[in-house]
Amino acid sequence: MKIRVVQIWGFLMTVLGWIFVACTMAMEGWKIASVGGMGGSAVIKVAWHWTSLWRSCFTDSTAVTNCKDFPVLWSVEDYVQIVRALLMSALSVGMLGFVLSLLGMECTYIGGKVQSKYKKIYIGGCCHIISGKCLTLNTIKSLGLTPKCIIYLMRTNTCCILLSTSGYGVYAQYVYAIHIDPGPTGLQFNLGTPIFLGWVGSAFHITGGAFYLWSVCTPLCGGEKK
């Protein structure tokens, strides 16, 4: 009974996390910059520049919005292509995790024998964790690790280059860079709602996957089923 409850909670959390990540791909306002309206500014009008993974828009003080869709794939900025690829990969791996988890859950009557079901849900939990969590290369560099140390971490499987959190991290790092050094445009972009919603979704994904692993850890290691 305990295993079944933990698996149901894991399923609910991974579904919620997957939906959050999927929604962020369609949401607007990944990065936002405002013009005018600041304290002490002589400019009364306020306007906003904002972009998503698919287009860039400008909204003036009369709430009129003009948008420009991003052109073909190979002409989009590199970081946007990377984020798209990472999030789509995360959703695909998460969907594989759903299939395996449903086959392996105790409350379903498909998936084969008990031991086979445990193995399926274990792999499904790993898929959800891979889909949700990452340690990006840029983060590794920021830790000041030497190349020899990085290679050692990869060989010992303690360093995971995973998916959705990585996508949001790449985008957030780019926005931070242009906030510090806006360049000739002078626009200081800030992170939008989709980034934070995506991080929450990734956390749900990871937690749900961890619940799956916890539910079958004892049976797979030869312990008694509870």
mmCIF file with all atom_site columns, C-alpha atoms in Angstrom, residues 13-191:
data_model
loop_
_atom_site.group_PDB
_atom_site.id
_atom_site.type_symbol
_atom_site.label_atom_id
_atom_site.label_alt_id
_atom_site.label_comp_id
_atom_site.label_asym_id
_atom_site.label_entity_id
_atom_site.label_seq_id
_atom_site.pdbx_PDB_ins_code
_atom_site.Cartn_x
_atom_site.Cartn_y
_atom_site.Cartn_z
_atom_site.occupancy
_atom_site.B_iso_or_equiv
_atom_site.pdbx_formal_charge
_atom_site.auth_seq_id
_atom_site.auth_comp_id
_atom_site.auth_asym_id
_atom_site.auth_atom_id
_atom_site.pdbx_PDB_model_num
ATOM 1   C CA . MET A 1 13  ? 3.935  15.600 -9.518  1.00 0.00 ? 13  MET A CA 1
ATOM 2   C CA . THR A 1 14  ? 5.546  14.538 -12.802 1.00 0.00 ? 14  THR A CA 1
ATOM 3   C CA . VAL A 1 15  ? 2.335  15.304 -14.726 1.00 0.00 ? 15  VAL A CA 1
ATOM 4   C CA . LEU A 1 16  ? 2.168  18.764 -13.151 1.00 0.00 ? 16  LEU A CA 1
ATOM 5   C CA . GLY A 1 17  ? 5.856  19.402 -13.864 1.00 0.00 ? 17  GLY A CA 1
ATOM 6   C CA . TRP A 1 18  ? 5.541  18.251 -17.492 1.00 0.00 ? 18  TRP A CA 1
ATOM 7   C CA . ILE A 1 19  ? 2.537  20.550 -18.027 1.00 0.00 ? 19  ILE A CA 1
ATOM 8   C CA . PHE A 1 20  ? 4.425  23.515 -16.550 1.00 0.00 ? 20  PHE A CA 1
ATOM 9   C CA . VAL A 1 21  ? 7.408  22.952 -18.834 1.00 0.00 ? 21  VAL A CA 1
ATOM 10  C CA . ALA A 1 22  ? 5.150  22.488 -21.873 1.00 0.00 ? 22  ALA A CA 1
ATOM 11  C CA . CYS A 1 23  ? 3.243  25.701 -21.081 1.00 0.00 ? 23  CYS A CA 1
ATOM 12  C CA . THR A 1 24  ? 6.430  27.756 -20.839 1.00 0.00 ? 24  THR A CA 1
ATOM 13  C CA . MET A 1 25  ? 7.297  26.939 -24.444 1.00 0.00 ? 25  MET A CA 1
ATOM 14  C CA . ALA A 1 26  ? 4.100  28.652 -25.615 1.00 0.00 ? 26  ALA A CA 1
ATOM 15  C CA . MET A 1 27  ? 4.184  31.543 -23.132 1.00 0.00 ? 27  MET A CA 1
ATOM 16  C CA . GLU A 1 28  ? 5.226  35.093 -24.011 1.00 0.00 ? 28  GLU A CA 1
ATOM 17  C CA . GLY A 1 29  ? 7.594  37.351 -22.114 1.00 0.00 ? 29  GLY A CA 1
ATOM 18  C CA . TRP A 1 30  ? 10.658 35.206 -21.550 1.00 0.00 ? 30  TRP A CA 1
ATOM 19  C CA . LYS A 1 31  ? 12.628 38.440 -21.292 1.00 0.00 ? 31  LYS A CA 1
ATOM 20  C CA . ILE A 1 32  ? 11.128 41.884 -20.729 1.00 0.00 ? 32  ILE A CA 1
ATOM 21  C CA . ALA A 1 33  ? 12.478 45.439 -20.850 1.00 0.00 ? 33  ALA A CA 1
ATOM 22  C CA . SER A 1 34  ? 10.574 48.651 -20.122 1.00 0.00 ? 34  SER A CA 1
ATOM 23  C CA . VAL A 1 35  ? 11.266 52.095 -21.578 1.00 0.00 ? 35  VAL A CA 1
ATOM 24  C CA . GLY A 1 36  ? 10.335 55.217 -19.605 1.00 0.00 ? 36  GLY A CA 1
ATOM 25  C CA . GLY A 1 37  ? 8.165  55.515 -16.530 1.00 0.00 ? 37  GLY A CA 1
ATOM 26  C CA . MET A 1 38  ? 11.072 55.258 -14.092 1.00 0.00 ? 38  MET A CA 1
ATOM 27  C CA . GLY A 1 39  ? 11.265 57.429 -11.016 1.00 0.00 ? 39  GLY A CA 1
ATOM 28  C CA . GLY A 1 40  ? 12.640 60.874 -11.868 1.00 0.00 ? 40  GLY A CA 1
ATOM 29  C CA . SER A 1 41  ? 12.465 60.207 -15.603 1.00 0.00 ? 41  SER A CA 1
ATOM 30  C CA . ALA A 1 42  ? 11.302 62.985 -17.867 1.00 0.00 ? 42  ALA A CA 1
ATOM 31  C CA . VAL A 1 43  ? 9.736  60.382 -20.140 1.00 0.00 ? 43  VAL A CA 1
ATOM 32  C CA . ILE A 1 44  ? 6.084  59.902 -19.230 1.00 0.00 ? 44  ILE A CA 1
ATOM 33  C CA . LYS A 1 45  ? 5.178  57.198 -21.697 1.00 0.00 ? 45  LYS A CA 1
ATOM 34  C CA . VAL A 1 46  ? 5.928  53.597 -20.872 1.00 0.00 ? 46  VAL A CA 1
ATOM 35  C CA . ALA A 1 47  ? 6.634  50.921 -23.454 1.00 0.00 ? 47  ALA A CA 1
ATOM 36  C CA . TRP A 1 48  ? 7.739  47.332 -23.239 1.00 0.00 ? 48  TRP A CA 1
ATOM 37  C CA . HIS A 1 49  ? 10.013 45.167 -25.337 1.00 0.00 ? 49  HIS A CA 1
ATOM 38  C CA . TRP A 1 50  ? 9.502  41.457 -24.775 1.00 0.00 ? 50  TRP A CA 1
ATOM 39  C CA . THR A 1 51  ? 10.360 38.217 -26.513 1.00 0.00 ? 51  THR A CA 1
ATOM 40  C CA . SER A 1 52  ? 9.457  34.541 -26.404 1.00 0.00 ? 52  SER A CA 1
ATOM 41  C CA . LEU A 1 53  ? 11.054 31.515 -28.024 1.00 0.00 ? 53  LEU A CA 1
ATOM 42  C CA . TRP A 1 54  ? 9.117  32.238 -31.204 1.00 0.00 ? 54  TRP A CA 1
ATOM 43  C CA . ARG A 1 55  ? 8.821  36.012 -31.677 1.00 0.00 ? 55  ARG A CA 1
ATOM 44  C CA . SER A 1 56  ? 9.845  39.474 -30.509 1.00 0.00 ? 56  SER A CA 1
ATOM 45  C CA . CYS A 1 57  ? 7.269  42.153 -29.662 1.00 0.00 ? 57  CYS A CA 1
ATOM 46  C CA . PHE A 1 58  ? 6.922  45.807 -28.712 1.00 0.00 ? 58  PHE A CA 1
ATOM 47  C CA . THR A 1 59  ? 3.955  47.188 -26.755 1.00 0.00 ? 59  THR A CA 1
ATOM 48  C CA . ASP A 1 60  ? 3.495  50.971 -26.516 1.00 0.00 ? 60  ASP A CA 1
ATOM 49  C CA . SER A 1 61  ? 1.662  53.022 -23.908 1.00 0.00 ? 61  SER A CA 1
ATOM 50  C CA . THR A 1 62  ? -1.620 52.690 -25.823 1.00 0.00 ? 62  THR A CA 1
ATOM 51  C CA . ALA A 1 63  ? -1.449 48.891 -25.506 1.00 0.00 ? 63  ALA A CA 1
ATOM 52  C CA . VAL A 1 64  ? -0.821 48.436 -29.217 1.00 0.00 ? 64  VAL A CA 1
ATOM 53  C CA . THR A 1 65  ? 1.482  45.487 -29.785 1.00 0.00 ? 65  THR A CA 1
ATOM 54  C CA . ASN A 1 66  ? 3.630  44.908 -32.841 1.00 0.00 ? 66  ASN A CA 1
ATOM 55  C CA . CYS A 1 67  ? 5.326  41.543 -33.194 1.00 0.00 ? 67  CYS A CA 1
ATOM 56  C CA . LYS A 1 68  ? 7.891  40.012 -35.484 1.00 0.00 ? 68  LYS A CA 1
ATOM 57  C CA . ASP A 1 69  ? 8.023  36.238 -35.739 1.00 0.00 ? 69  ASP A CA 1
ATOM 58  C CA . PHE A 1 70  ? 11.469 34.707 -35.719 1.00 0.00 ? 70  PHE A CA 1
ATOM 59  C CA . PRO A 1 71  ? 12.539 33.581 -39.203 1.00 0.00 ? 71  PRO A CA 1
ATOM 60  C CA . VAL A 1 72  ? 13.634 30.097 -40.224 1.00 0.00 ? 72  VAL A CA 1
ATOM 61  C CA . LEU A 1 73  ? 15.393 27.891 -37.688 1.00 0.00 ? 73  LEU A CA 1
ATOM 62  C CA . TRP A 1 74  ? 18.979 28.373 -38.855 1.00 0.00 ? 74  TRP A CA 1
ATOM 63  C CA . SER A 1 75  ? 18.735 32.174 -38.746 1.00 0.00 ? 75  SER A CA 1
ATOM 64  C CA . VAL A 1 76  ? 17.589 32.349 -35.098 1.00 0.00 ? 76  VAL A CA 1
ATOM 65  C CA . GLU A 1 77  ? 20.168 33.233 -32.438 1.00 0.00 ? 77  GLU A CA 1
ATOM 66  C CA . ASP A 1 78  ? 22.132 30.260 -31.140 1.00 0.00 ? 78  ASP A CA 1
ATOM 67  C CA . TYR A 1 79  ? 20.901 30.455 -27.548 1.00 0.00 ? 79  TYR A CA 1
ATOM 68  C CA . VAL A 1 80  ? 17.249 30.313 -28.681 1.00 0.00 ? 80  VAL A CA 1
ATOM 69  C CA . GLN A 1 81  ? 17.942 27.195 -30.738 1.00 0.00 ? 81  GLN A CA 1
ATOM 70  C CA . ILE A 1 82  ? 19.697 25.589 -27.765 1.00 0.00 ? 82  ILE A CA 1
ATOM 71  C CA . VAL A 1 83  ? 16.806 26.356 -25.397 1.00 0.00 ? 83  VAL A CA 1
ATOM 72  C CA . ARG A 1 84  ? 14.227 25.035 -27.853 1.00 0.00 ? 84  ARG A CA 1
ATOM 73  C CA . ALA A 1 85  ? 16.182 21.816 -28.353 1.00 0.00 ? 85  ALA A CA 1
ATOM 74  C CA . LEU A 1 86  ? 16.697 21.240 -24.624 1.00 0.00 ? 86  LEU A CA 1
ATOM 75  C CA . LEU A 1 87  ? 13.042 21.814 -23.720 1.00 0.00 ? 87  LEU A CA 1
ATOM 76  C CA . MET A 1 88  ? 11.723 19.660 -26.566 1.00 0.00 ? 88  MET A CA 1
ATOM 77  C CA . SER A 1 89  ? 14.123 16.914 -25.521 1.00 0.00 ? 89  SER A CA 1
ATOM 78  C CA . ALA A 1 90  ? 12.959 17.272 -21.920 1.00 0.00 ? 90  ALA A CA 1
ATOM 79  C CA . LEU A 1 91  ? 9.310  16.894 -22.960 1.00 0.00 ? 91  LEU A CA 1
ATOM 80  C CA . SER A 1 92  ? 10.128 13.846 -25.092 1.00 0.00 ? 92  SER A CA 1
ATOM 81  C CA . VAL A 1 93  ? 12.091 12.106 -22.333 1.00 0.00 ? 93  VAL A CA 1
ATOM 82  C CA . GLY A 1 94  ? 9.340  13.022 -19.866 1.00 0.00 ? 94  GLY A CA 1
ATOM 83  C CA . MET A 1 95  ? 6.724  11.415 -22.138 1.00 0.00 ? 95  MET A CA 1
ATOM 84  C CA . LEU A 1 96  ? 8.834  8.237  -22.270 1.00 0.00 ? 96  LEU A CA 1
ATOM 85  C CA . GLY A 1 97  ? 8.936  8.369  -18.486 1.00 0.00 ? 97  GLY A CA 1
ATOM 86  C CA . PHE A 1 98  ? 5.121  8.554  -18.359 1.00 0.00 ? 98  PHE A CA 1
ATOM 87  C CA . VAL A 1 99  ? 4.752  5.432  -20.508 1.00 0.00 ? 99  VAL A CA 1
ATOM 88  C CA . LEU A 1 100 ? 7.245  3.411  -18.468 1.00 0.00 ? 100 LEU A CA 1
ATOM 89  C CA . SER A 1 101 ? 5.828  4.655  -15.171 1.00 0.00 ? 101 SER A CA 1
ATOM 90  C CA . LEU A 1 102 ? 2.255  3.737  -16.100 1.00 0.00 ? 102 LEU A CA 1
ATOM 91  C CA . LEU A 1 103 ? 3.434  0.254  -17.084 1.00 0.00 ? 103 LEU A CA 1
ATOM 92  C CA . GLY A 1 104 ? 5.304  -0.101 -13.804 1.00 0.00 ? 104 GLY A CA 1
ATOM 93  C CA . MET A 1 105 ? 2.865  1.343  -11.266 1.00 0.00 ? 105 MET A CA 1
ATOM 94  C CA . GLU A 1 106 ? 1.295  -1.111 -8.825  1.00 0.00 ? 106 GLU A CA 1
ATOM 95  C CA . CYS A 1 107 ? -2.186 0.271  -9.424  1.00 0.00 ? 107 CYS A CA 1
ATOM 96  C CA . THR A 1 108 ? -2.123 -0.665 -13.138 1.00 0.00 ? 108 THR A CA 1
ATOM 97  C CA . TYR A 1 109 ? -2.742 -4.158 -14.494 1.00 0.00 ? 109 TYR A CA 1
ATOM 98  C CA . ILE A 1 110 ? -0.278 -3.958 -17.370 1.00 0.00 ? 110 ILE A CA 1
ATOM 99  C CA . GLY A 1 111 ? 3.497  -4.210 -17.536 1.00 0.00 ? 111 GLY A CA 1
ATOM 100 C CA . GLY A 1 112 ? 4.158  -7.864 -16.781 1.00 0.00 ? 112 GLY A CA 1
ATOM 101 C CA . LYS A 1 113 ? 5.383  -9.489 -13.586 1.00 0.00 ? 113 LYS A CA 1
ATOM 102 C CA . VAL A 1 114 ? 6.071  -7.593 -10.382 1.00 0.00 ? 114 VAL A CA 1
ATOM 103 C CA . GLN A 1 115 ? 9.844  -7.493 -10.775 1.00 0.00 ? 115 GLN A CA 1
ATOM 104 C CA . SER A 1 116 ? 9.467  -6.323 -14.384 1.00 0.00 ? 116 SER A CA 1
ATOM 105 C CA . LYS A 1 117 ? 7.099  -3.555 -13.275 1.00 0.00 ? 117 LYS A CA 1
ATOM 106 C CA . TYR A 1 118 ? 9.611  -2.391 -10.669 1.00 0.00 ? 118 TYR A CA 1
ATOM 107 C CA . LYS A 1 119 ? 12.318 -2.116 -13.308 1.00 0.00 ? 119 LYS A CA 1
ATOM 108 C CA . LYS A 1 120 ? 10.022 -0.154 -15.627 1.00 0.00 ? 120 LYS A CA 1
ATOM 109 C CA . ILE A 1 121 ? 9.062  2.383  -12.994 1.00 0.00 ? 121 ILE A CA 1
ATOM 110 C CA . TYR A 1 122 ? 12.708 2.703  -11.934 1.00 0.00 ? 122 TYR A CA 1
ATOM 111 C CA . ILE A 1 123 ? 13.711 3.578  -15.509 1.00 0.00 ? 123 ILE A CA 1
ATOM 112 C CA . GLY A 1 124 ? 10.667 5.859  -15.780 1.00 0.00 ? 124 GLY A CA 1
ATOM 113 C CA . GLY A 1 125 ? 11.747 7.718  -12.645 1.00 0.00 ? 125 GLY A CA 1
ATOM 114 C CA . CYS A 1 126 ? 15.236 8.162  -14.086 1.00 0.00 ? 126 CYS A CA 1
ATOM 115 C CA . CYS A 1 127 ? 13.689 9.580  -17.270 1.00 0.00 ? 127 CYS A CA 1
ATOM 116 C CA . HIS A 1 128 ? 11.742 12.155 -15.263 1.00 0.00 ? 128 HIS A CA 1
ATOM 117 C CA . ILE A 1 129 ? 14.823 13.201 -13.305 1.00 0.00 ? 129 ILE A CA 1
ATOM 118 C CA . ILE A 1 130 ? 16.839 13.496 -16.513 1.00 0.00 ? 130 ILE A CA 1
ATOM 119 C CA . SER A 1 131 ? 13.993 15.502 -18.032 1.00 0.00 ? 131 SER A CA 1
ATOM 120 C CA . GLY A 1 132 ? 13.883 17.910 -15.129 1.00 0.00 ? 132 GLY A CA 1
ATOM 121 C CA . LYS A 1 133 ? 17.361 18.510 -13.729 1.00 0.00 ? 133 LYS A CA 1
ATOM 122 C CA . CYS A 1 134 ? 20.831 19.531 -14.936 1.00 0.00 ? 134 CYS A CA 1
ATOM 123 C CA . LEU A 1 135 ? 24.295 20.715 -14.110 1.00 0.00 ? 135 LEU A CA 1
ATOM 124 C CA . THR A 1 136 ? 25.230 22.871 -17.087 1.00 0.00 ? 136 THR A CA 1
ATOM 125 C CA . LEU A 1 137 ? 28.714 23.250 -18.501 1.00 0.00 ? 137 LEU A CA 1
ATOM 126 C CA . ASN A 1 138 ? 28.629 26.937 -17.619 1.00 0.00 ? 138 ASN A CA 1
ATOM 127 C CA . THR A 1 139 ? 27.856 26.058 -14.020 1.00 0.00 ? 139 THR A CA 1
ATOM 128 C CA . ILE A 1 140 ? 30.791 23.639 -13.976 1.00 0.00 ? 140 ILE A CA 1
ATOM 129 C CA . LYS A 1 141 ? 33.075 26.378 -15.266 1.00 0.00 ? 141 LYS A CA 1
ATOM 130 C CA . SER A 1 142 ? 31.796 28.816 -12.649 1.00 0.00 ? 142 SER A CA 1
ATOM 131 C CA . LEU A 1 143 ? 32.825 26.343 -9.916  1.00 0.00 ? 143 LEU A CA 1
ATOM 132 C CA . GLY A 1 144 ? 36.433 26.739 -11.013 1.00 0.00 ? 144 GLY A CA 1
ATOM 133 C CA . LEU A 1 145 ? 36.998 23.025 -11.635 1.00 0.00 ? 145 LEU A CA 1
ATOM 134 C CA . THR A 1 146 ? 40.035 21.993 -13.645 1.00 0.00 ? 146 THR A CA 1
ATOM 135 C CA . PRO A 1 147 ? 39.606 19.995 -16.900 1.00 0.00 ? 147 PRO A CA 1
ATOM 136 C CA . LYS A 1 148 ? 41.094 16.921 -15.165 1.00 0.00 ? 148 LYS A CA 1
ATOM 137 C CA . CYS A 1 149 ? 38.522 17.230 -12.381 1.00 0.00 ? 149 CYS A CA 1
ATOM 138 C CA . ILE A 1 150 ? 35.645 17.635 -14.882 1.00 0.00 ? 150 ILE A CA 1
ATOM 139 C CA . ILE A 1 151 ? 36.743 14.487 -16.760 1.00 0.00 ? 151 ILE A CA 1
ATOM 140 C CA . TYR A 1 152 ? 36.914 12.586 -13.465 1.00 0.00 ? 152 TYR A CA 1
ATOM 141 C CA . LEU A 1 153 ? 33.385 13.680 -12.546 1.00 0.00 ? 153 LEU A CA 1
ATOM 142 C CA . MET A 1 154 ? 32.055 12.533 -15.919 1.00 0.00 ? 154 MET A CA 1
ATOM 143 C CA . ARG A 1 155 ? 33.800 9.158  -15.602 1.00 0.00 ? 155 ARG A CA 1
ATOM 144 C CA . THR A 1 156 ? 32.373 8.579  -12.151 1.00 0.00 ? 156 THR A CA 1
ATOM 145 C CA . ASN A 1 157 ? 28.864 9.548  -13.348 1.00 0.00 ? 157 ASN A CA 1
ATOM 146 C CA . THR A 1 158 ? 28.538 12.291 -10.708 1.00 0.00 ? 158 THR A CA 1
ATOM 147 C CA . CYS A 1 159 ? 28.159 14.955 -13.381 1.00 0.00 ? 159 CYS A CA 1
ATOM 148 C CA . CYS A 1 160 ? 24.864 14.905 -15.280 1.00 0.00 ? 160 CYS A CA 1
ATOM 149 C CA . ILE A 1 161 ? 24.238 17.067 -18.331 1.00 0.00 ? 161 ILE A CA 1
ATOM 150 C CA . LEU A 1 162 ? 20.461 16.905 -18.367 1.00 0.00 ? 162 LEU A CA 1
ATOM 151 C CA . LEU A 1 163 ? 17.591 18.839 -19.911 1.00 0.00 ? 163 LEU A CA 1
ATOM 152 C CA . SER A 1 164 ? 14.869 21.318 -18.912 1.00 0.00 ? 164 SER A CA 1
ATOM 153 C CA . THR A 1 165 ? 16.628 23.174 -16.077 1.00 0.00 ? 165 THR A CA 1
ATOM 154 C CA . SER A 1 166 ? 19.577 23.444 -18.445 1.00 0.00 ? 166 SER A CA 1
ATOM 155 C CA . GLY A 1 167 ? 17.389 25.153 -21.052 1.00 0.00 ? 167 GLY A CA 1
ATOM 156 C CA . TYR A 1 168 ? 16.124 27.728 -18.576 1.00 0.00 ? 168 TYR A CA 1
ATOM 157 C CA . GLY A 1 169 ? 19.650 28.199 -17.237 1.00 0.00 ? 169 GLY A CA 1
ATOM 158 C CA . VAL A 1 170 ? 21.046 28.939 -20.702 1.00 0.00 ? 170 VAL A CA 1
ATOM 159 C CA . TYR A 1 171 ? 18.330 31.535 -21.326 1.00 0.00 ? 171 TYR A CA 1
ATOM 160 C CA . ALA A 1 172 ? 18.684 33.116 -17.880 1.00 0.00 ? 172 ALA A CA 1
ATOM 161 C CA . GLN A 1 173 ? 22.450 33.434 -18.278 1.00 0.00 ? 173 GLN A CA 1
ATOM 162 C CA . TYR A 1 174 ? 21.999 35.190 -21.639 1.00 0.00 ? 174 TYR A CA 1
ATOM 163 C CA . VAL A 1 175 ? 19.443 37.622 -20.180 1.00 0.00 ? 175 VAL A CA 1
ATOM 164 C CA . TYR A 1 176 ? 21.762 38.339 -17.247 1.00 0.00 ? 176 TYR A CA 1
ATOM 165 C CA . ALA A 1 177 ? 24.617 39.079 -19.652 1.00 0.00 ? 177 ALA A CA 1
ATOM 166 C CA . ILE A 1 178 ? 22.608 41.603 -21.687 1.00 0.00 ? 178 ILE A CA 1
ATOM 167 C CA . HIS A 1 179 ? 21.225 43.131 -18.481 1.00 0.00 ? 179 HIS A CA 1
ATOM 168 C CA . ILE A 1 180 ? 24.764 43.870 -17.302 1.00 0.00 ? 180 ILE A CA 1
ATOM 169 C CA . ASP A 1 181 ? 25.931 45.012 -20.740 1.00 0.00 ? 181 ASP A CA 1
ATOM 170 C CA . PRO A 1 182 ? 22.893 46.106 -22.797 1.00 0.00 ? 182 PRO A CA 1
ATOM 171 C CA . GLY A 1 183 ? 24.978 47.279 -25.731 1.00 0.00 ? 183 GLY A CA 1
ATOM 172 C CA . PRO A 1 184 ? 23.922 50.006 -28.187 1.00 0.00 ? 184 PRO A CA 1
ATOM 173 C CA . THR A 1 185 ? 20.173 49.459 -27.625 1.00 0.00 ? 185 THR A CA 1
ATOM 174 C CA . GLY A 1 186 ? 20.411 50.372 -23.933 1.00 0.00 ? 186 GLY A CA 1
ATOM 175 C CA . LEU A 1 187 ? 17.603 47.914 -23.093 1.00 0.00 ? 187 LEU A CA 1
ATOM 176 C CA . GLN A 1 188 ? 18.120 46.146 -19.780 1.00 0.00 ? 188 GLN A CA 1
ATOM 177 C CA . PHE A 1 189 ? 16.096 42.973 -20.076 1.00 0.00 ? 189 PHE A CA 1
ATOM 178 C CA . ASN A 1 190 ? 14.816 41.068 -17.054 1.00 0.00 ? 190 ASN A CA 1
ATOM 179 C CA . LEU A 1 191 ? 13.661 37.484 -16.665 1.00 0.00 ? 191 LEU A CA 1
#
